[in-house]
């Protein structure tokens, strides 16, 4: 499932629901537990994706987003880029070693789009974490013997339409590490709004970071 399939699965209706940004910041405090208890360290990369907008409105929104990010990046020193993927979805991708700055910039973009009336176009925010196996292990035992993903990229995806997060751990050949995803749900569901319906844990292949 790619972004187009994600959109079809999430929306599946003629009128799109508005974005729910109020629970977006839950990842900030959760990141501390993810690192200390699960051996997952923020990679310094995150992104927000939204569906195509009409040409004129798109250029206007893109220009405003770029201006805001240029201003914001001077304060946070966050690197960013805007790019379209093969399906014409627009991504704002950020790099910053300070996780709080990543969350703040994601919120800045989502709020800007909502204020301009494009809240229905916002699809998801994605935060990447990396797990590193300790030397001498098989790659599945992390700090203090806790299970980790063995050096895998671990994504937490925020579905703006549901107002919930879910884990996504892609493997080769379009497989995913479902057992570790379920362990993450069990470990984190008290600290952040994890999507309860596993059928809505949509895989996003080809995340550009």
Short mmCIF file of C-alpha atoms in Angstrom, two decimals:
data_model
loop_
_atom_site.label_atom_id
_atom_site.label_comp_id
_atom_site.label_asym_id
_atom_site.label_seq_id
_atom_site.Cartn_x
_atom_site.Cartn_y
_atom_site.Cartn_z
CA UNK A 1 0.00 0.00 0.00
CA UNK A 2 1.34 3.38 -1.02
CA UNK A 3 0.05 6.88 -0.33
CA UNK A 4 -2.75 6.67 -2.87
CA UNK A 5 -3.98 3.44 -1.27
CA UNK A 6 -3.56 5.02 2.15
CA UNK A 7 -5.74 7.94 1.13
CA UNK A 8 -8.41 5.65 -0.34
CA UNK A 9 -8.43 3.49 2.76
CA UNK A 10 -8.47 6.37 5.22
CA UNK A 11 -11.00 8.50 3.43
CA UNK A 12 -13.29 6.24 1.44
CA UNK A 13 -15.84 9.02 1.25
CA UNK A 14 -16.71 12.01 -0.89
CA UNK A 15 -16.07 14.58 1.82
CA UNK A 16 -12.84 14.33 3.76
CA UNK A 17 -12.81 14.75 7.55
CA UNK A 18 -10.90 17.68 8.96
CA UNK A 19 -7.45 17.16 10.40
CA UNK A 20 -7.13 16.45 14.11
CA UNK A 21 -3.95 18.09 15.32
CA UNK A 22 -4.69 18.24 19.03
CA UNK A 23 -2.97 14.95 19.89
CA UNK A 24 0.04 15.49 17.67
CA UNK A 25 2.31 16.54 20.56
CA UNK A 26 1.87 13.23 22.40
CA UNK A 27 4.91 11.91 20.53
CA UNK A 28 7.14 14.42 22.35
CA UNK A 29 6.96 12.80 25.78
CA UNK A 30 6.51 9.33 24.28
CA UNK A 31 9.88 9.64 22.54
CA UNK A 32 11.61 9.57 25.94
CA UNK A 33 9.99 6.24 26.82
CA UNK A 34 10.66 4.85 23.36
CA UNK A 35 14.36 5.51 23.79
CA UNK A 36 14.76 4.50 27.44
CA UNK A 37 12.47 1.45 27.47
CA UNK A 38 12.46 0.22 23.87
CA UNK A 39 15.92 1.20 22.67
CA UNK A 40 14.51 3.40 19.90
CA UNK A 41 16.34 6.65 19.26
CA UNK A 42 14.85 9.51 17.21
CA UNK A 43 16.63 9.49 13.84
CA UNK A 44 16.42 13.26 13.45
CA UNK A 45 14.04 12.95 10.50
CA UNK A 46 10.30 13.51 10.21
CA UNK A 47 7.80 14.54 7.58
CA UNK A 48 4.23 15.55 6.88
CA UNK A 49 2.32 14.60 3.77
CA UNK A 50 -0.82 15.99 2.20
CA UNK A 51 -2.79 15.22 -0.90
CA UNK A 52 -2.58 17.29 -4.08
CA UNK A 53 -4.21 20.72 -4.10
CA UNK A 54 -5.37 22.67 -7.15
CA UNK A 55 -2.51 24.28 -9.06
CA UNK A 56 -3.15 27.89 -8.06
CA UNK A 57 -3.97 27.14 -4.43
CA UNK A 58 -1.07 24.70 -4.29
CA UNK A 59 1.50 27.29 -5.35
CA UNK A 60 0.10 29.80 -2.88
CA UNK A 61 0.13 27.29 -0.02
CA UNK A 62 3.58 26.04 -0.93
CA UNK A 63 5.00 29.57 -1.00
CA UNK A 64 3.52 30.37 2.41
CA UNK A 65 4.80 27.10 3.89
CA UNK A 66 8.28 27.76 2.52
CA UNK A 67 8.32 31.28 3.93
CA UNK A 68 7.17 30.05 7.34
CA UNK A 69 9.71 27.25 7.39
CA UNK A 70 12.51 29.55 6.34
CA UNK A 71 11.60 31.85 9.22
CA UNK A 72 11.18 28.96 11.66
CA UNK A 73 14.41 27.27 10.59
CA UNK A 74 16.37 30.38 11.54
CA UNK A 75 15.18 29.88 15.10
CA UNK A 76 15.49 26.09 15.31
CA UNK A 77 18.20 25.47 12.67
CA UNK A 78 15.97 22.77 11.21
CA UNK A 79 16.77 21.66 7.67
CA UNK A 80 13.74 21.14 5.43
CA UNK A 81 12.76 20.37 1.89
CA UNK A 82 9.48 20.20 0.00
CA UNK A 83 9.01 17.57 -2.66
CA UNK A 84 6.31 15.84 -4.65
CA UNK A 85 6.22 12.07 -5.00
CA UNK A 86 5.16 10.05 -8.03
CA UNK A 87 1.47 10.43 -7.12
CA UNK A 88 1.71 14.23 -6.78
CA UNK A 89 1.45 14.12 -3.00
CA UNK A 90 3.45 16.91 -1.38
CA UNK A 91 5.90 16.16 1.42
CA UNK A 92 7.53 18.56 3.86
CA UNK A 93 10.56 16.69 5.20
CA UNK A 94 12.62 17.86 8.17
CA UNK A 95 16.03 17.05 9.65
CA UNK A 96 16.95 18.16 13.14
CA UNK A 97 18.73 16.40 16.03
CA UNK A 98 16.32 18.14 18.42
CA UNK A 99 13.14 16.06 18.42
CA UNK A 100 11.06 18.87 19.90
CA UNK A 101 11.95 21.06 16.91
CA UNK A 102 10.74 18.35 14.53
CA UNK A 103 7.40 18.12 16.30
CA UNK A 104 7.06 21.91 16.37
CA UNK A 105 7.70 22.22 12.63
CA UNK A 106 5.25 19.44 11.81
CA UNK A 107 2.62 21.28 13.84
CA UNK A 108 3.52 24.58 12.17
CA UNK A 109 2.86 23.15 8.70
CA UNK A 110 -0.38 21.40 9.72
CA UNK A 111 -1.67 24.54 11.45
CA UNK A 112 -0.81 26.69 8.45
CA UNK A 113 -2.72 24.40 6.12
CA UNK A 114 -5.71 24.29 8.45
CA UNK A 115 -5.75 28.08 8.75
CA UNK A 116 -5.75 28.35 4.96
CA UNK A 117 -8.67 25.94 4.67
CA UNK A 118 -6.61 22.95 3.55
CA UNK A 119 -7.09 20.87 6.68
CA UNK A 120 -8.93 18.21 4.70
CA UNK A 121 -5.86 17.68 2.52
CA UNK A 122 -3.53 16.74 5.39
CA UNK A 123 -2.89 12.99 5.45
CA UNK A 124 -0.24 12.02 7.96
CA UNK A 125 2.85 12.99 9.92
CA UNK A 126 5.68 10.48 10.21
CA UNK A 127 8.51 10.29 12.72
CA UNK A 128 11.41 7.95 12.18
CA UNK A 129 13.19 6.16 15.03
CA UNK A 130 16.17 3.85 14.70
CA UNK A 131 16.93 0.79 16.80
CA UNK A 132 20.52 -0.28 17.27
CA UNK A 133 21.43 -3.75 18.54
CA UNK A 134 24.15 -3.87 21.16
CA UNK A 135 27.46 -5.48 20.31
CA UNK A 136 27.47 -9.21 20.87
CA UNK A 137 23.71 -9.61 20.47
CA UNK A 138 21.70 -11.23 17.70
CA UNK A 139 20.18 -7.89 16.81
CA UNK A 140 16.95 -8.50 18.70
CA UNK A 141 18.00 -7.69 22.25
CA UNK A 142 18.34 -4.02 23.13
CA UNK A 143 19.23 -2.17 26.30
CA UNK A 144 18.73 -4.13 29.49
CA UNK A 145 17.67 -7.12 27.41
CA UNK A 146 14.60 -5.36 26.05
CA UNK A 147 13.39 -6.45 22.67
CA UNK A 148 14.14 -4.04 19.85
CA UNK A 149 13.87 -4.07 16.09
CA UNK A 150 17.51 -5.03 15.57
CA UNK A 151 18.69 -1.93 13.72
CA UNK A 152 15.48 -1.43 11.75
CA UNK A 153 13.86 1.86 10.90
CA UNK A 154 10.78 2.24 13.06
CA UNK A 155 8.15 4.76 11.98
CA UNK A 156 5.39 6.25 14.08
CA UNK A 157 2.63 7.49 11.78
CA UNK A 158 0.09 10.06 12.93
CA UNK A 159 -3.19 9.76 11.04
CA UNK A 160 -4.67 13.26 11.08
CA UNK A 161 -8.13 11.95 10.18
CA UNK A 162 -8.26 9.65 13.20
CA UNK A 163 -6.15 11.66 15.63
CA UNK A 164 -4.13 8.53 16.47
CA UNK A 165 -0.65 7.10 16.06
CA UNK A 166 0.41 3.63 14.94
CA UNK A 167 3.80 1.94 14.43
CA UNK A 168 5.08 0.82 11.05
CA UNK A 169 8.27 -1.22 10.69
CA UNK A 170 8.99 -2.04 7.04
CA UNK A 171 11.16 -5.02 6.14
CA UNK A 172 12.44 -6.18 2.77
CA UNK A 173 10.07 -7.52 0.08
CA UNK A 174 7.24 -5.35 1.41
CA UNK A 175 6.96 -7.25 4.65
CA UNK A 176 6.57 -5.65 8.05
CA UNK A 177 7.69 -6.57 11.55
CA UNK A 178 4.21 -7.07 12.99
CA UNK A 179 5.34 -8.76 16.24
CA UNK A 180 7.49 -5.77 17.16
CA UNK A 181 4.72 -3.37 16.14
CA UNK A 182 2.37 -5.14 18.57
CA UNK A 183 4.98 -4.94 21.33
CA UNK A 184 5.23 -1.22 20.73
CA UNK A 185 1.46 -0.85 21.00
CA UNK A 186 1.43 -2.68 24.34
CA UNK A 187 4.32 -0.59 25.66
CA UNK A 188 3.06 2.79 24.49
CA UNK A 189 -0.74 2.79 24.46
CA UNK A 190 -0.89 4.41 27.92
CA UNK A 191 1.41 7.25 26.86
CA UNK A 192 0.07 8.17 23.46
CA UNK A 193 -3.15 7.75 21.44
CA UNK A 194 -2.33 4.49 19.64
CA UNK A 195 -4.89 3.41 17.03
CA UNK A 196 -6.85 0.51 18.53
CA UNK A 197 -8.09 -0.87 15.21
CA UNK A 198 -5.13 -2.76 13.74
CA UNK A 199 -6.83 -2.76 10.34
CA UNK A 200 -6.13 0.97 10.24
CA UNK A 201 -2.39 0.46 10.65
CA UNK A 202 -1.90 1.19 6.96
CA UNK A 203 1.57 0.36 5.61
CA UNK A 204 3.28 3.19 3.77
CA UNK A 205 5.93 1.83 1.44
CA UNK A 206 8.53 4.16 0.02
CA UNK A 207 8.64 6.75 2.82
CA UNK A 208 11.24 9.24 1.50
CA UNK A 209 13.37 9.43 4.67
#
